[in-house]
mmCIF file of C-alpha atoms and ligand atoms in Angstrom:
data_model
loop_
_atom_site.group_PDB
_atom_site.id
_atom_site.type_symbol
_atom_site.label_atom_id
_atom_site.label_comp_id
_atom_site.label_asym_id
_atom_site.label_seq_id
_atom_site.Cartn_x
_atom_site.Cartn_y
_atom_site.Cartn_z
ATOM 1 C CA UNK A 1 -10.114 -8.205 19.608
ATOM 2 C CA UNK A 2 -6.373 -8.240 20.292
ATOM 3 C CA UNK A 3 -3.947 -6.037 18.347
ATOM 4 C CA UNK A 4 -0.533 -7.605 17.805
ATOM 5 C CA UNK A 5 1.857 -5.317 15.893
ATOM 6 C CA UNK A 6 4.690 -7.037 14.059
ATOM 7 C CA UNK A 7 8.275 -5.739 13.921
ATOM 8 C CA UNK A 8 7.606 -3.804 10.703
ATOM 9 C CA UNK A 9 4.632 -1.838 12.065
ATOM 10 C CA UNK A 10 5.030 -1.347 15.796
ATOM 11 C CA UNK A 11 4.085 2.344 15.759
ATOM 12 C CA UNK A 12 1.256 2.017 13.262
ATOM 13 C CA UNK A 13 -0.122 -1.009 15.131
ATOM 14 C CA UNK A 14 -0.082 0.947 18.384
ATOM 15 C CA UNK A 15 -1.854 3.872 16.684
ATOM 16 C CA UNK A 16 -4.514 1.513 15.308
ATOM 17 C CA UNK A 17 -5.011 0.109 18.818
ATOM 18 C CA UNK A 18 -5.423 3.641 20.236
ATOM 19 C CA UNK A 19 -8.109 4.371 17.637
ATOM 20 C CA UNK A 20 -9.881 1.171 18.647
ATOM 21 C CA UNK A 21 -9.505 1.913 22.351
ATOM 22 C CA UNK A 22 -7.672 -1.397 22.674
ATOM 23 C CA UNK A 23 -4.330 -2.511 24.031
ATOM 24 C CA UNK A 24 -1.458 -3.330 21.635
ATOM 25 C CA UNK A 25 0.765 -6.327 22.308
ATOM 26 C CA UNK A 26 3.799 -6.067 19.994
ATOM 27 C CA UNK A 27 5.611 -9.361 19.470
ATOM 28 C CA UNK A 28 9.147 -9.813 20.740
ATOM 29 C CA UNK A 29 11.461 -9.859 17.803
ATOM 30 C CA UNK A 30 15.144 -10.165 17.068
ATOM 31 C CA UNK A 31 17.332 -11.363 14.241
ATOM 32 C CA UNK A 32 19.460 -14.452 14.551
ATOM 33 C CA UNK A 33 23.069 -13.985 13.363
ATOM 34 C CA UNK A 34 22.212 -15.673 10.051
ATOM 35 C CA UNK A 35 19.405 -13.175 9.374
ATOM 36 C CA UNK A 36 16.439 -15.354 10.345
ATOM 37 C CA UNK A 37 13.698 -13.750 12.465
ATOM 38 C CA UNK A 38 12.858 -14.762 16.034
ATOM 39 C CA UNK A 39 9.228 -14.057 16.989
ATOM 40 C CA UNK A 40 7.475 -14.535 20.329
ATOM 41 C CA UNK A 41 3.945 -13.581 21.420
ATOM 42 C CA UNK A 42 3.643 -11.674 24.713
ATOM 43 C CA UNK A 43 0.003 -12.372 25.300
ATOM 44 C CA UNK A 44 -2.327 -15.355 25.468
ATOM 45 C CA UNK A 45 -4.278 -15.346 22.201
ATOM 46 C CA UNK A 46 -6.281 -18.519 22.854
ATOM 47 C CA UNK A 47 -9.898 -18.028 21.776
ATOM 48 C CA UNK A 48 -9.237 -14.424 20.653
ATOM 49 C CA UNK A 49 -9.688 -12.554 17.391
ATOM 50 C CA UNK A 50 -6.101 -11.551 16.722
ATOM 51 C CA UNK A 51 -5.248 -8.614 14.476
ATOM 52 C CA UNK A 52 -1.685 -8.796 13.227
ATOM 53 C CA UNK A 53 -0.420 -5.434 11.941
ATOM 54 C CA UNK A 54 2.596 -5.827 9.709
ATOM 55 C CA UNK A 55 3.532 -3.978 6.558
ATOM 56 C CA UNK A 56 5.775 -5.656 4.010
ATOM 57 C CA UNK A 57 8.223 -3.006 2.793
ATOM 58 C CA UNK A 58 11.052 -2.215 2.716
ATOM 59 C CA UNK A 59 12.668 -5.661 2.666
ATOM 60 C CA UNK A 60 9.509 -7.468 1.498
ATOM 61 C CA UNK A 61 10.705 -11.066 1.734
ATOM 62 C CA UNK A 62 11.802 -10.800 5.358
ATOM 63 C CA UNK A 63 8.675 -8.912 6.427
ATOM 64 C CA UNK A 64 6.417 -11.326 4.634
ATOM 65 C CA UNK A 65 8.043 -14.305 6.341
ATOM 66 C CA UNK A 66 7.686 -12.544 9.711
ATOM 67 C CA UNK A 67 3.983 -12.081 9.007
ATOM 68 C CA UNK A 68 3.548 -15.736 8.048
ATOM 69 C CA UNK A 69 5.388 -16.847 11.177
ATOM 70 C CA UNK A 70 3.174 -14.604 13.314
ATOM 71 C CA UNK A 71 -0.017 -15.855 11.664
ATOM 72 C CA UNK A 72 0.860 -19.523 12.003
ATOM 73 C CA UNK A 73 1.894 -19.005 15.612
ATOM 74 C CA UNK A 74 -1.361 -17.194 16.479
ATOM 75 C CA UNK A 75 -3.295 -20.064 14.884
ATOM 76 C CA UNK A 76 -1.157 -22.657 16.660
ATOM 77 C CA UNK A 77 -1.671 -20.904 20.021
ATOM 78 C CA UNK A 78 -5.425 -21.245 19.569
ATOM 79 C CA UNK A 79 -6.583 -17.879 18.185
ATOM 80 C CA UNK A 80 -10.224 -18.045 17.172
ATOM 81 C CA UNK A 81 -9.724 -15.819 14.129
ATOM 82 C CA UNK A 82 -6.596 -14.305 12.576
ATOM 83 C CA UNK A 83 -6.858 -11.007 10.724
ATOM 84 C CA UNK A 84 -3.751 -9.812 8.891
ATOM 85 C CA UNK A 85 -3.785 -6.042 8.613
ATOM 86 C CA UNK A 86 -1.115 -5.449 5.970
ATOM 87 C CA UNK A 87 -1.057 -1.761 5.007
ATOM 88 C CA UNK A 88 1.298 -2.378 2.072
ATOM 89 C CA UNK A 89 1.114 -5.826 0.524
ATOM 90 C CA UNK A 90 4.314 -6.903 -1.185
ATOM 91 C CA UNK A 91 4.007 -8.694 -4.542
ATOM 92 C CA UNK A 92 0.580 -7.228 -5.260
ATOM 93 C CA UNK A 93 1.857 -5.801 -8.553
ATOM 94 C CA UNK A 94 2.776 -9.233 -9.922
ATOM 95 C CA UNK A 95 -0.873 -10.148 -10.358
ATOM 96 C CA UNK A 96 -0.993 -11.267 -13.985
ATOM 97 C CA UNK A 97 1.069 -13.636 -16.109
ATOM 98 C CA UNK A 98 2.381 -10.925 -18.435
ATOM 99 C CA UNK A 99 4.967 -13.249 -20.029
ATOM 100 C CA UNK A 100 4.686 -17.021 -20.356
ATOM 101 C CA UNK A 101 6.108 -18.846 -17.333
ATOM 102 C CA UNK A 102 6.002 -15.872 -14.984
ATOM 103 C CA UNK A 103 5.066 -16.369 -11.342
ATOM 104 C CA UNK A 104 1.667 -15.067 -10.211
ATOM 105 C CA UNK A 105 3.279 -13.848 -7.014
ATOM 106 C CA UNK A 106 0.139 -12.118 -5.719
ATOM 107 C CA UNK A 107 -1.714 -15.437 -5.878
ATOM 108 C CA UNK A 108 1.207 -17.218 -4.182
ATOM 109 C CA UNK A 109 1.219 -14.691 -1.335
ATOM 110 C CA UNK A 110 -2.508 -15.196 -0.739
ATOM 111 C CA UNK A 111 -1.957 -18.984 -0.638
ATOM 112 C CA UNK A 112 0.878 -18.629 1.844
ATOM 113 C CA UNK A 113 -1.249 -16.475 4.137
ATOM 114 C CA UNK A 114 -4.183 -18.818 3.922
ATOM 115 C CA UNK A 115 -1.977 -21.832 4.683
ATOM 116 C CA UNK A 116 -0.531 -19.946 7.655
ATOM 117 C CA UNK A 117 -3.944 -19.529 9.241
ATOM 118 C CA UNK A 118 -4.977 -16.054 8.104
ATOM 119 C CA UNK A 119 -8.781 -15.807 7.844
ATOM 120 C CA UNK A 120 -9.010 -12.177 6.696
ATOM 121 C CA UNK A 121 -6.541 -9.875 5.010
ATOM 122 C CA UNK A 122 -6.926 -6.082 5.060
ATOM 123 C CA UNK A 123 -4.850 -4.089 2.568
ATOM 124 C CA UNK A 124 -4.644 -0.371 1.790
ATOM 125 C CA UNK A 125 -4.804 0.613 -1.896
ATOM 126 C CA UNK A 126 -4.367 -2.813 -3.387
ATOM 127 C CA UNK A 127 -2.711 -2.477 -6.775
ATOM 128 C CA UNK A 128 -5.630 -3.892 -8.752
ATOM 129 C CA UNK A 129 -9.139 -4.657 -7.535
ATOM 130 C CA UNK A 130 -9.768 -6.317 -10.891
ATOM 131 C CA UNK A 131 -6.940 -8.805 -10.312
ATOM 132 C CA UNK A 132 -8.307 -9.487 -6.857
ATOM 133 C CA UNK A 133 -11.679 -10.389 -8.363
ATOM 134 C CA UNK A 134 -9.909 -12.877 -10.671
ATOM 135 C CA UNK A 135 -7.734 -14.425 -7.973
ATOM 136 C CA UNK A 136 -10.126 -14.353 -4.985
ATOM 137 C CA UNK A 137 -12.225 -17.386 -6.068
ATOM 138 C CA UNK A 138 -9.102 -19.561 -5.799
ATOM 139 C CA UNK A 139 -8.826 -18.837 -2.069
ATOM 140 C CA UNK A 140 -10.746 -19.168 1.186
ATOM 141 C CA UNK A 141 -9.037 -16.135 2.706
ATOM 142 C CA UNK A 142 -11.277 -13.050 2.657
ATOM 143 C CA UNK A 143 -9.501 -10.005 1.243
ATOM 144 C CA UNK A 144 -10.725 -6.542 2.272
ATOM 145 C CA UNK A 145 -9.396 -3.333 0.782
ATOM 146 C CA UNK A 146 -9.618 0.355 1.504
ATOM 147 C CA UNK A 147 -8.250 3.459 -0.136
ATOM 148 C CA UNK A 148 -6.168 6.171 1.495
ATOM 149 C CA UNK A 149 -6.609 8.558 -1.430
ATOM 150 C CA UNK A 150 -9.494 10.545 0.141
ATOM 151 C CA UNK A 151 -7.470 11.209 3.325
ATOM 152 C CA UNK A 152 -4.418 12.213 1.275
ATOM 153 C CA UNK A 153 -6.614 14.550 -0.786
ATOM 154 C CA UNK A 154 -8.100 16.019 2.382
ATOM 155 C CA UNK A 155 -4.610 16.709 3.734
ATOM 156 C CA UNK A 156 -3.678 18.434 0.473
ATOM 157 C CA UNK A 157 -6.898 20.445 0.454
ATOM 158 C CA UNK A 158 -6.037 21.717 3.937
ATOM 159 C CA UNK A 159 -2.394 22.414 3.034
ATOM 160 C CA UNK A 160 -2.595 24.727 0.042
ATOM 161 C CA UNK A 161 -3.962 22.466 -2.701
ATOM 162 C CA UNK A 162 -7.684 23.206 -2.441
ATOM 163 C CA UNK A 163 -9.089 23.264 -5.971
ATOM 164 C CA UNK A 164 -5.954 21.687 -7.471
ATOM 165 C CA UNK A 165 -6.151 19.554 -10.607
ATOM 166 C CA UNK A 166 -5.811 15.782 -9.908
ATOM 167 C CA UNK A 167 -3.789 13.757 -12.354
ATOM 168 C CA UNK A 168 -3.114 10.045 -12.648
ATOM 169 C CA UNK A 169 0.015 8.931 -14.508
ATOM 170 C CA UNK A 170 -1.892 5.911 -15.785
ATOM 171 C CA UNK A 171 -5.376 5.479 -17.227
ATOM 172 C CA UNK A 172 -5.718 2.327 -15.085
ATOM 173 C CA UNK A 173 -5.759 4.470 -11.943
ATOM 174 C CA UNK A 174 -8.574 6.792 -13.016
ATOM 175 C CA UNK A 175 -10.582 5.813 -9.918
ATOM 176 C CA UNK A 176 -7.886 7.355 -7.713
ATOM 177 C CA UNK A 177 -8.086 10.802 -9.281
ATOM 178 C CA UNK A 178 -11.859 10.734 -9.440
ATOM 179 C CA UNK A 179 -11.853 10.141 -5.678
ATOM 180 C CA UNK A 180 -9.256 12.874 -5.091
ATOM 181 C CA UNK A 181 -11.137 15.383 -7.200
ATOM 182 C CA UNK A 182 -14.307 14.738 -5.205
ATOM 183 C CA UNK A 183 -12.409 15.988 -2.130
ATOM 184 C CA UNK A 184 -10.248 18.788 -3.572
ATOM 185 C CA UNK A 185 -12.489 19.916 -6.444
ATOM 186 C CA UNK A 186 -10.544 21.088 -9.458
ATOM 187 C CA UNK A 187 -11.225 18.232 -11.900
ATOM 188 C CA UNK A 188 -9.088 15.304 -12.969
ATOM 189 C CA UNK A 189 -7.403 13.691 -15.936
ATOM 190 C CA UNK A 190 -4.861 10.989 -16.673
ATOM 191 C CA UNK A 191 -1.854 10.377 -18.846
ATOM 192 C CA UNK A 192 -1.168 6.992 -20.381
ATOM 193 C CA UNK A 193 1.690 4.797 -19.240
ATOM 194 C CA UNK A 194 3.008 2.132 -21.596
ATOM 195 C CA UNK A 195 5.220 -0.615 -20.171
ATOM 196 C CA UNK A 196 7.564 -2.871 -22.128
ATOM 197 C CA UNK A 197 6.808 -6.212 -20.469
ATOM 198 C CA UNK A 198 10.248 -7.646 -21.260
ATOM 199 C CA UNK A 199 12.454 -4.792 -20.026
ATOM 200 C CA UNK A 200 10.006 -3.227 -17.572
ATOM 201 C CA UNK A 201 10.776 0.199 -19.137
ATOM 202 C CA UNK A 202 7.866 2.624 -19.267
ATOM 203 C CA UNK A 203 7.019 5.565 -21.483
ATOM 204 C CA UNK A 204 4.239 8.086 -21.017
ATOM 205 C CA UNK A 205 1.774 9.642 -23.430
ATOM 206 C CA UNK A 206 1.304 13.180 -22.124
ATOM 207 C CA UNK A 207 -1.898 14.770 -23.344
ATOM 208 C CA UNK A 208 -2.694 18.480 -23.448
ATOM 209 C CA UNK A 209 -4.479 19.687 -20.332
ATOM 210 C CA UNK A 210 -5.817 23.006 -19.166
ATOM 211 C CA UNK A 211 -3.403 23.382 -16.237
ATOM 212 C CA UNK A 212 -1.713 26.681 -17.123
ATOM 213 C CA UNK A 213 -1.350 28.819 -13.955
ATOM 214 C CA UNK A 214 -2.966 26.112 -11.810
ATOM 215 C CA UNK A 215 -1.871 23.873 -8.963
ATOM 216 C CA UNK A 216 -1.909 20.157 -9.641
ATOM 217 C CA UNK A 217 -1.373 16.908 -7.771
ATOM 218 C CA UNK A 218 -0.162 13.673 -9.328
ATOM 219 C CA UNK A 219 -1.615 10.697 -7.456
ATOM 220 C CA UNK A 220 -0.354 7.117 -7.633
ATOM 221 C CA UNK A 221 -0.674 4.060 -5.433
ATOM 222 C CA UNK A 222 3.081 3.523 -5.261
ATOM 223 C CA UNK A 223 6.202 5.585 -5.787
ATOM 224 C CA UNK A 224 9.102 3.212 -6.255
ATOM 225 C CA UNK A 225 11.896 4.556 -8.482
ATOM 226 C CA UNK A 226 9.914 7.786 -8.906
ATOM 227 C CA UNK A 227 10.232 7.509 -12.695
ATOM 228 C CA UNK A 228 6.485 7.386 -13.387
ATOM 229 C CA UNK A 229 5.753 10.327 -11.136
ATOM 230 C CA UNK A 230 8.691 12.359 -12.482
ATOM 231 C CA UNK A 231 7.475 12.006 -16.068
ATOM 232 C CA UNK A 232 3.973 13.135 -15.090
ATOM 233 C CA UNK A 233 5.287 16.124 -13.103
ATOM 234 C CA UNK A 234 7.446 17.227 -16.036
ATOM 235 C CA UNK A 235 4.419 16.933 -18.327
ATOM 236 C CA UNK A 236 2.347 19.173 -16.056
ATOM 237 C CA UNK A 237 5.094 21.733 -15.510
ATOM 238 C CA UNK A 238 5.758 21.899 -19.252
ATOM 239 C CA UNK A 239 2.103 22.844 -19.668
ATOM 240 C CA UNK A 240 2.372 25.691 -17.189
ATOM 241 C CA UNK A 241 1.215 24.203 -13.866
ATOM 242 C CA UNK A 242 2.535 26.537 -11.144
ATOM 243 C CA UNK A 243 2.810 24.086 -8.261
ATOM 244 C CA UNK A 244 2.803 20.311 -8.518
ATOM 245 C CA UNK A 245 2.600 17.880 -5.609
ATOM 246 C CA UNK A 246 3.553 14.203 -5.867
ATOM 247 C CA UNK A 247 1.229 12.097 -3.702
ATOM 248 C CA UNK A 248 1.112 8.363 -3.168
ATOM 249 C CA UNK A 249 -0.163 5.853 -0.661
ATOM 250 C CA UNK A 250 2.906 3.603 -0.509
ATOM 251 C CA UNK A 251 6.306 5.335 -0.342
ATOM 252 C CA UNK A 252 8.801 2.715 -1.451
ATOM 253 C CA UNK A 253 11.241 5.419 -2.608
ATOM 254 C CA UNK A 254 13.965 3.221 -4.018
ATOM 255 C CA UNK A 255 17.438 4.500 -5.020
ATOM 256 C CA UNK A 256 17.268 8.241 -5.744
ATOM 257 C CA UNK A 257 13.474 8.493 -6.098
ATOM 258 C CA UNK A 258 13.264 11.683 -4.097
ATOM 259 C CA UNK A 259 15.974 13.420 -6.172
ATOM 260 C CA UNK A 260 14.202 12.282 -9.332
ATOM 261 C CA UNK A 261 10.956 13.911 -8.131
ATOM 262 C CA UNK A 262 12.658 17.128 -7.037
ATOM 263 C CA UNK A 263 14.591 17.344 -10.328
ATOM 264 C CA UNK A 264 11.301 16.946 -12.202
ATOM 265 C CA UNK A 265 9.926 19.945 -10.302
ATOM 266 C CA UNK A 266 7.887 18.433 -7.439
ATOM 267 C CA UNK A 267 6.987 21.195 -4.979
ATOM 268 C CA UNK A 268 5.667 18.770 -2.379
ATOM 269 C CA UNK A 269 6.098 15.031 -1.869
ATOM 270 C CA UNK A 270 3.485 13.303 0.245
ATOM 271 C CA UNK A 271 2.724 9.744 1.310
ATOM 272 C CA UNK A 272 0.960 7.760 4.022
ATOM 273 C CA UNK A 273 2.490 5.698 6.804
ATOM 274 C CA UNK A 274 1.688 2.328 5.185
ATOM 275 C CA UNK A 275 5.453 2.383 4.569
ATOM 276 C CA UNK A 276 7.753 4.594 6.655
ATOM 277 C CA UNK A 277 9.549 7.417 4.854
ATOM 278 C CA UNK A 278 10.423 11.071 5.423
ATOM 279 C CA UNK A 279 7.252 11.951 3.504
ATOM 280 C CA UNK A 280 4.821 9.587 5.264
ATOM 281 C CA UNK A 281 2.869 12.320 7.033
ATOM 282 C CA UNK A 282 -0.699 11.140 6.441
ATOM 283 C CA UNK A 283 -1.654 8.334 8.804
ATOM 284 C CA UNK A 284 -3.905 5.452 7.793
ATOM 285 C CA UNK A 285 -4.345 4.356 11.430
ATOM 286 C CA UNK A 286 -7.866 5.782 11.725
ATOM 287 C CA UNK A 287 -8.940 4.289 8.399
ATOM 288 C CA UNK A 288 -7.628 0.860 9.357
ATOM 289 C CA UNK A 289 -9.308 1.017 12.759
ATOM 290 C CA UNK A 290 -12.669 1.959 11.207
ATOM 291 C CA UNK A 291 -12.466 -0.907 8.728
ATOM 292 C CA UNK A 292 -11.322 -3.401 11.365
ATOM 293 C CA UNK A 293 -14.338 -2.507 13.500
ATOM 294 C CA UNK A 294 -16.612 -3.673 10.720
ATOM 295 C CA UNK A 295 -14.847 -7.012 10.013
HETATM 296 C C1 R5P B 1 2.468 0.689 -11.253
HETATM 297 O O1 R5P B 1 1.623 0.219 -11.985
HETATM 298 C C2 R5P B 1 2.178 1.543 -10.063
HETATM 299 O O2 R5P B 1 0.845 2.003 -10.062
HETATM 300 C C3 R5P B 1 3.136 2.704 -9.975
HETATM 301 O O3 R5P B 1 2.873 3.612 -11.028
HETATM 302 C C4 R5P B 1 4.547 2.229 -10.088
HETATM 303 O O4 R5P B 1 4.796 1.199 -9.177
HETATM 304 C C5 R5P B 1 5.519 3.371 -9.858
HETATM 305 O O5 R5P B 1 6.801 2.893 -10.047
HETATM 306 P P1 R5P B 1 8.011 3.860 -10.279
HETATM 307 O O6 R5P B 1 8.007 4.852 -9.160
HETATM 308 O O7 R5P B 1 9.213 2.955 -10.247
HETATM 309 O O8 R5P B 1 7.852 4.505 -11.613
#
């Protein structure tokens, strides 16, 4: 088993290798003046099981192309098996044809990986397991998923949120808060998010909860603009929650997200290192290593 971190995940790839007691061989990488990526392997991968570690945010298109280039090169250099360990998988949210004519980008990304020689794909907190079940039969590539929510919840439990209420901003993510509540205790509930498919705008149905005087954590897979999380935090604070943490697996934090969360009343903002950010304090390296051992 050979760990080859890509340019987007050098540190995380090295941490995964340490957990596996293996050596990491980061690829050489630079950008050509026109913005294209140069990639070169530093190790002979012939006959090896190669684990490429490369997240795909920020700058998803570039990082995805780098991953495809790495995969095809590993295959071309004679790797026996290519495993793409992609902590955050770009385009996973575009997994249904919501409006006629829309691209099923998630499906396209799986095709591209498969055509580039990827045998197995490992992703943390995939946006929708249900969509994966629909799309998987169209592909040979084996997709494996794992959730970082229990390790995030454990961190929170050990950092002042033991017994806190777990809330999901969306009924579709009920599994997340059930998992969190198993670790922190304190129970769980969800609000309901409604999205206008044409404009992308969302609204939230905030229901009455028994959170007065309690601590609460809002869990989501992704924080992007922070709008979803901010609405949920405001809903909890309006109902008397004393401390509210905003926790997610993938910290995309686009344009002003952090300010939006703070303005809404977030007392703590927490994420994993699937995507680098100032709040990515919970590492998924151990989780990835454990799962990779079993592939
Ligand atoms: C969407 O379905 C995801 O689970 C997140 O709720 C969403 O990506 C968060 O986006 P934003 O931070 O822009 O509201």
